[in-house]
Protein backbone atom coordinates (compact mmCIF):
# COMPACT_ATOMS: atom_id res chain seq x y z
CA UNK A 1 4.04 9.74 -25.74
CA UNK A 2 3.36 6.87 -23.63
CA UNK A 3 4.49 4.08 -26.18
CA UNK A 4 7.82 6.46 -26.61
CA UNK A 5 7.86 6.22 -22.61
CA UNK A 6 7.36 2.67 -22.25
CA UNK A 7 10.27 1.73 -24.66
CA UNK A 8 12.24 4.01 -23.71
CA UNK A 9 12.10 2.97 -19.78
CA UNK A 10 11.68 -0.64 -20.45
CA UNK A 11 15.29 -1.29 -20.99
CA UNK A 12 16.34 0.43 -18.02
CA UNK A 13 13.79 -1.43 -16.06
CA UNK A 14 15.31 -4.93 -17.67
CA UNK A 15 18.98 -3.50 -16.16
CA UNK A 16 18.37 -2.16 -13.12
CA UNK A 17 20.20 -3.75 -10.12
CA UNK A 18 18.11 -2.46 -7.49
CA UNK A 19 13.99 -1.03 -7.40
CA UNK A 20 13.09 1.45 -5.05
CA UNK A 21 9.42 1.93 -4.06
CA UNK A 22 7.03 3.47 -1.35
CA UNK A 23 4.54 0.92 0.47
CA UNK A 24 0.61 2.04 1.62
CA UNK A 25 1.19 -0.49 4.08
CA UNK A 26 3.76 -2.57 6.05
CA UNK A 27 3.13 -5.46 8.44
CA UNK A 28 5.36 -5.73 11.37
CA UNK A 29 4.48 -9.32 12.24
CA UNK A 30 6.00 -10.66 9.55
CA UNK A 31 7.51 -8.32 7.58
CA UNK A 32 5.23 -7.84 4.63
CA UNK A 33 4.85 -5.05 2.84
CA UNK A 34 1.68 -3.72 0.80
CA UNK A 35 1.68 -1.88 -2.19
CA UNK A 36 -1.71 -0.53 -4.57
CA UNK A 37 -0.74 0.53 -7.90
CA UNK A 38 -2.42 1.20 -11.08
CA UNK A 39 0.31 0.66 -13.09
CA UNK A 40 2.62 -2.09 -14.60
CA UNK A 41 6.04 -0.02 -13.30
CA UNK A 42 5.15 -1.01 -9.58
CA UNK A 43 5.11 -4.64 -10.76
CA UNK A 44 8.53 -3.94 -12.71
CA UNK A 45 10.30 -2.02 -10.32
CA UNK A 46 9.78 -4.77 -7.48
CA UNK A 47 10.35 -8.09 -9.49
CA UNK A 48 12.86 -7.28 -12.27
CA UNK A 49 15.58 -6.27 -9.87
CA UNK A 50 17.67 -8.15 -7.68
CA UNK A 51 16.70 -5.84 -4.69
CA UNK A 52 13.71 -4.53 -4.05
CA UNK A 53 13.87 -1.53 -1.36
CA UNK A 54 10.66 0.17 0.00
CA UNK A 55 10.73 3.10 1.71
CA UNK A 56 7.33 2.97 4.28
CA UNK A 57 6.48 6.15 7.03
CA UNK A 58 5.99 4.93 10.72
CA UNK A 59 2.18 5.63 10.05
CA UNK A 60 1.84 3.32 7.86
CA UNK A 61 2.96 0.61 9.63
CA UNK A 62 0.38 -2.02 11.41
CA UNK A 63 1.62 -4.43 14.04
CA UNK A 64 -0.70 -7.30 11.97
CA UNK A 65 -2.51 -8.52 9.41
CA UNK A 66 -5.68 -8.17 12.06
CA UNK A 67 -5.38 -4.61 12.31
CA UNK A 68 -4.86 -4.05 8.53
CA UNK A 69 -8.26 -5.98 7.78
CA UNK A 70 -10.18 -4.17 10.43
CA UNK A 71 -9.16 -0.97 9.14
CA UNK A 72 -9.70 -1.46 5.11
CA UNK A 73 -13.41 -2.65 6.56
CA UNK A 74 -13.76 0.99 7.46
CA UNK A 75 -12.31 2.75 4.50
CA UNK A 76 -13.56 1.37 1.72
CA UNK A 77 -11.50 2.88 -0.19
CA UNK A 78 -9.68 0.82 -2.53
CA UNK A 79 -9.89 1.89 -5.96
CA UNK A 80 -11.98 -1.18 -8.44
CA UNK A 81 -8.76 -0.98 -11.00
CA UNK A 82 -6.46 -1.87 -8.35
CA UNK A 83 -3.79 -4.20 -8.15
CA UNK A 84 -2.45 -5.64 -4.94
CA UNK A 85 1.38 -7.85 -4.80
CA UNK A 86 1.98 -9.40 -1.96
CA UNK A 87 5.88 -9.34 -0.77
């Protein structure tokens, strides 16, 4: 199912004028957004197009990198299979 998936969606990836995505962090300071995904689609959907939107709730956003840093200290938890873009 997941091979039919990916060539399926692959094309429409390859064509899409815009990506739309969610962020699990944004950094006012400078504008720079975070995102954690497991997957290859999160990579796809925010370098293939020409536009890359992301949507991001007011509580996740951090006036600065400082904040950020202190507060993944505390949580800990960031899955091991992780992969993090910067934007």
């Amino acid at each position: 199912m997941v091979k039919v998936a990916r060539s399926e969606l692959r094309q429409a990836f390859l064509e899409a004028d815009m990506g739309i995505t969610g962020a699990n962090f944004a950094i006012a300071e400078t504008g720079t957004i975070g995102l954690v995904t497991n997957e290859g689609n999160g990579r796809l959907v925010t370098t293939l197009p020409r536009v890359h939107v992301a949507l991001v709730g007011f509580d996740k956003l951090v006036p600065d990198l400082r904040v950020r840093c202190a507060f993944c200290k505390r949580c800990r938890a960031t899955p091991r299979a992780s992969s993090f873009r910067p934007m």
